[in-house]
Structures are given as structure tokens and as C-alpha cells.
XYZ file of N, CA and C in Angstrom:
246
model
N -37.109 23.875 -5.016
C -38.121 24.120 -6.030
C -39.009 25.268 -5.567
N -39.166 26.006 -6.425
C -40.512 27.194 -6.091
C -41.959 26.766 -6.426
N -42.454 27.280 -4.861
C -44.114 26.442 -4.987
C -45.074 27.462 -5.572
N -44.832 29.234 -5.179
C -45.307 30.098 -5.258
C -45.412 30.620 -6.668
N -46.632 31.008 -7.457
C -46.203 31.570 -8.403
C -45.565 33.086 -8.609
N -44.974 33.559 -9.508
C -44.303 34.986 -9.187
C -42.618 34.243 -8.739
N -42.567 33.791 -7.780
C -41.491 33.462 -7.413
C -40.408 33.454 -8.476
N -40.267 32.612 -9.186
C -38.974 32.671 -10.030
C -38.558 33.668 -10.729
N -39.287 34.719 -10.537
C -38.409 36.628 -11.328
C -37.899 36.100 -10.284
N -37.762 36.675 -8.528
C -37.363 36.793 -7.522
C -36.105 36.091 -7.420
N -36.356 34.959 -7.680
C -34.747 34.137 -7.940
C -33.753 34.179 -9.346
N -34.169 34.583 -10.408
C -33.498 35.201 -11.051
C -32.785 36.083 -11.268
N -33.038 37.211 -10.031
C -32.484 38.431 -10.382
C -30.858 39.033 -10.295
N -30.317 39.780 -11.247
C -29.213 39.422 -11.411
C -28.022 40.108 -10.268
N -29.129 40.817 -9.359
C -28.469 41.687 -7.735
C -29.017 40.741 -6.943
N -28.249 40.793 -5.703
C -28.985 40.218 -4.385
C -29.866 41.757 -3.706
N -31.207 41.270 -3.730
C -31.742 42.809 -3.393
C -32.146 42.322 -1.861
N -31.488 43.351 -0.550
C -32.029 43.359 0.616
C -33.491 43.596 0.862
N -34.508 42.933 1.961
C -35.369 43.226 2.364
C -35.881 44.340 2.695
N -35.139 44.771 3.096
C -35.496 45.987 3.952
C -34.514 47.741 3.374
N -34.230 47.306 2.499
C -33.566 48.629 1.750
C -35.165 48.763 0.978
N -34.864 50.475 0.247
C -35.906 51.099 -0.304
C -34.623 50.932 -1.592
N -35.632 50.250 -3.015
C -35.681 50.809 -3.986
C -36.369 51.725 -5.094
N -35.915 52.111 -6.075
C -36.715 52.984 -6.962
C -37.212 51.881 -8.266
N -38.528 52.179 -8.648
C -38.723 51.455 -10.068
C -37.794 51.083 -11.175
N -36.836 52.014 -11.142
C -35.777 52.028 -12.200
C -34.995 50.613 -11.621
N -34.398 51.191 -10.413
C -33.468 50.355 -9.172
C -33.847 48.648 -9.511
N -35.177 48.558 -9.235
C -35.700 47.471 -10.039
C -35.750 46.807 -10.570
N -35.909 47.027 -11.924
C -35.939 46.891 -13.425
C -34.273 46.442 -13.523
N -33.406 47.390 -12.921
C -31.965 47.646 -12.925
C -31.956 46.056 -12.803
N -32.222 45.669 -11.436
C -31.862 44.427 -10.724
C -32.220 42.778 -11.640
N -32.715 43.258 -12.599
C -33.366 42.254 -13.060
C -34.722 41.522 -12.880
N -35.739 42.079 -11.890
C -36.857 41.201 -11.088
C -37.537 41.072 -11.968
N -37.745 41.452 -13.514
C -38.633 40.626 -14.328
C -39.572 41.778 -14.999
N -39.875 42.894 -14.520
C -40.449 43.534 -14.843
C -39.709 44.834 -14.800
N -40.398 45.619 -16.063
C -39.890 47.453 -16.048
C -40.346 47.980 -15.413
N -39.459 49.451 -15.534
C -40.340 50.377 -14.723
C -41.329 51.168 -15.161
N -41.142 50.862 -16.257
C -42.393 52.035 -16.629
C -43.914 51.269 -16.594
N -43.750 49.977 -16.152
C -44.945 48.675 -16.094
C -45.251 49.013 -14.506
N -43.957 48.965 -13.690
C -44.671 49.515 -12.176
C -44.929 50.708 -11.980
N -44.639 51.612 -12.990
C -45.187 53.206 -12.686
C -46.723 53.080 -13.309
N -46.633 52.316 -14.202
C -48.254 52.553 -14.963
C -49.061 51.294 -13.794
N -48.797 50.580 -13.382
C -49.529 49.688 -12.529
C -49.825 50.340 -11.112
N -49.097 51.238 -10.847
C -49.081 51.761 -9.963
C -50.564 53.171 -9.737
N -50.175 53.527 -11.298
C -51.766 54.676 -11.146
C -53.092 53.606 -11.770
N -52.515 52.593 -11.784
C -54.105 51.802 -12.327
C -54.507 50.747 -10.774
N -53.735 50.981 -9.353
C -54.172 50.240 -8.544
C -53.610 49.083 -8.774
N -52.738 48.462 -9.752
C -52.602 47.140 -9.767
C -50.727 46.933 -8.722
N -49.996 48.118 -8.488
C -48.789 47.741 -7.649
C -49.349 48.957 -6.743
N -48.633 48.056 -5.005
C -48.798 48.587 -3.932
C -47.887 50.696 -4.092
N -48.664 50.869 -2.612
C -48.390 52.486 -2.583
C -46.878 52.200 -2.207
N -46.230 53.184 -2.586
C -44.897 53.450 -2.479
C -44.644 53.396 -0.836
N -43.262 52.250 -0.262
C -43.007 53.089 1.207
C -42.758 54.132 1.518
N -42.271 54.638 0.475
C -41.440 56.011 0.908
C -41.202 57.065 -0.449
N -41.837 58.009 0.040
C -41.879 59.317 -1.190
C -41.079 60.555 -0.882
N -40.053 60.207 -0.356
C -39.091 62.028 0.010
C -38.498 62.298 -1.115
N -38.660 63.568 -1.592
C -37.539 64.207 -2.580
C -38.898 64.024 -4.040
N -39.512 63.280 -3.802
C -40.503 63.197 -4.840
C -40.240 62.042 -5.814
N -39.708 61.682 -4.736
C -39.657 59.963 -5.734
C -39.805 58.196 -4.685
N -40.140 57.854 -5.559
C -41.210 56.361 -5.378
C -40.171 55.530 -4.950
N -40.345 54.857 -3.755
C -39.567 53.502 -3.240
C -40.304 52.652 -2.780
N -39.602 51.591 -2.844
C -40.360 50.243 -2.076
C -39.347 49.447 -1.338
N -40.099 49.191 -0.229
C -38.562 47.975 0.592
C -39.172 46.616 -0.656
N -37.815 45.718 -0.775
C -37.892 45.339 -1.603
C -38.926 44.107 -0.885
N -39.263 43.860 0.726
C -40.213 43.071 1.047
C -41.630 43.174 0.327
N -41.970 44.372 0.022
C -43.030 45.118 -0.393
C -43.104 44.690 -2.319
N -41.876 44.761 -2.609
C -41.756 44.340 -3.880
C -42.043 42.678 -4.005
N -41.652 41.966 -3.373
C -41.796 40.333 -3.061
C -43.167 40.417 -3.174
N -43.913 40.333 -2.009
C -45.243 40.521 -2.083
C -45.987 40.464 -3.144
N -45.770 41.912 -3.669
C -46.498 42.147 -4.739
C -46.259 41.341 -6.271
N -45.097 40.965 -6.317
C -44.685 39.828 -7.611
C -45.141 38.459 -6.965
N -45.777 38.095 -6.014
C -46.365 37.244 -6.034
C -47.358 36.673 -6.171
N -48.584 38.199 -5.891
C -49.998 37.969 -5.715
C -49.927 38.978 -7.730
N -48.978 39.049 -8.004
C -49.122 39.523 -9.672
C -49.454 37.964 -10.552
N -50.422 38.718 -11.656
C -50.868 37.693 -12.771
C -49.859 37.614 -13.444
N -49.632 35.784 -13.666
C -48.120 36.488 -14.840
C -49.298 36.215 -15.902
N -48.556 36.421 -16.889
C -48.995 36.276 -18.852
C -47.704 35.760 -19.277
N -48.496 34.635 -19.788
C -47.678 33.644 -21.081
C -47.878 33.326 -22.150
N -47.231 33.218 -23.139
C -47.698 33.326 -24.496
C -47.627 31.780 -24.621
N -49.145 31.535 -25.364
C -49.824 30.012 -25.875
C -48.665 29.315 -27.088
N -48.236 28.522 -26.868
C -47.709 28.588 -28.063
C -49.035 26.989 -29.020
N -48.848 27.342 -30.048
C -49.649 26.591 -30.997
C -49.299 25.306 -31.280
């Protein structure tokens, strides 16, 4: 059972994503973890997702430890139903 909230994107996702590899936002999204990329690119200039590990070539990665993290201490939103 998952105690953590955030957790269950993480176990859903439809790749096994390594710890310690760098992905891209797209890479991401690709994998299934629950969220787009264009939600971690815009969260990203509003302070709400961590700084990129790694920026060569001019593009944004994260070890996917870094991605864990951050989908955990994230607010989810759920819709009320009536």
C-alpha cells in the first residue's frame, strides 16, 4: 500500500524509470508519471518544480530521484464530485 501522497503517479507509470538516469520533461510525460510537460516547464519558472540537474546542450534534465521527490512534496488537485 502507498502511505505517501504523490506516490501512486510513481507506481503507475507505464516505463520503469531509473534513479539515477537524467530525464527530459517530455521523457517524462512520455513515461507516464502523471503529469505534462508543459506543467513542469511552467512550474518550473513559477518556483513550484526543482532546478534542473543538468542543462548541457540547452536542455532541462532531472535524475528521476529528483523527479520522485518533487511528486511527492507536490499538491495534488481533485475534482469534488457533488
Amino acid at each position: 500500500m502507498i502511505s505517501e501522497p504523490g506516490l501512486e503517479l510513481l507506481h503507475t507509470s507505464a516505463v520503469e524509470l531509473e534513479p539515477r538516469r537524467l530525464y527530459t520533461a517530455q521523457q517524462l510525460e512520455d513515461a507516464g508519471i502523471g503529469i505534462e510537460a508543459g506543467t513542469i516547464r511552467a512550474d518550473l519558472t513559477r518556483g513550484r518544480w526543482p532546478e534542473p540537474d543538468d542543462t548541457e546542450g540547452g536542455v532541462n534534465r532531472w535524475y528521476y530521484a529528483t523527479v520522485t521527490t518533487a511528486l511527492t512534496t507536490r499538491r495534488s488537485y481533485r475534482q469534488t464530485q457533488d
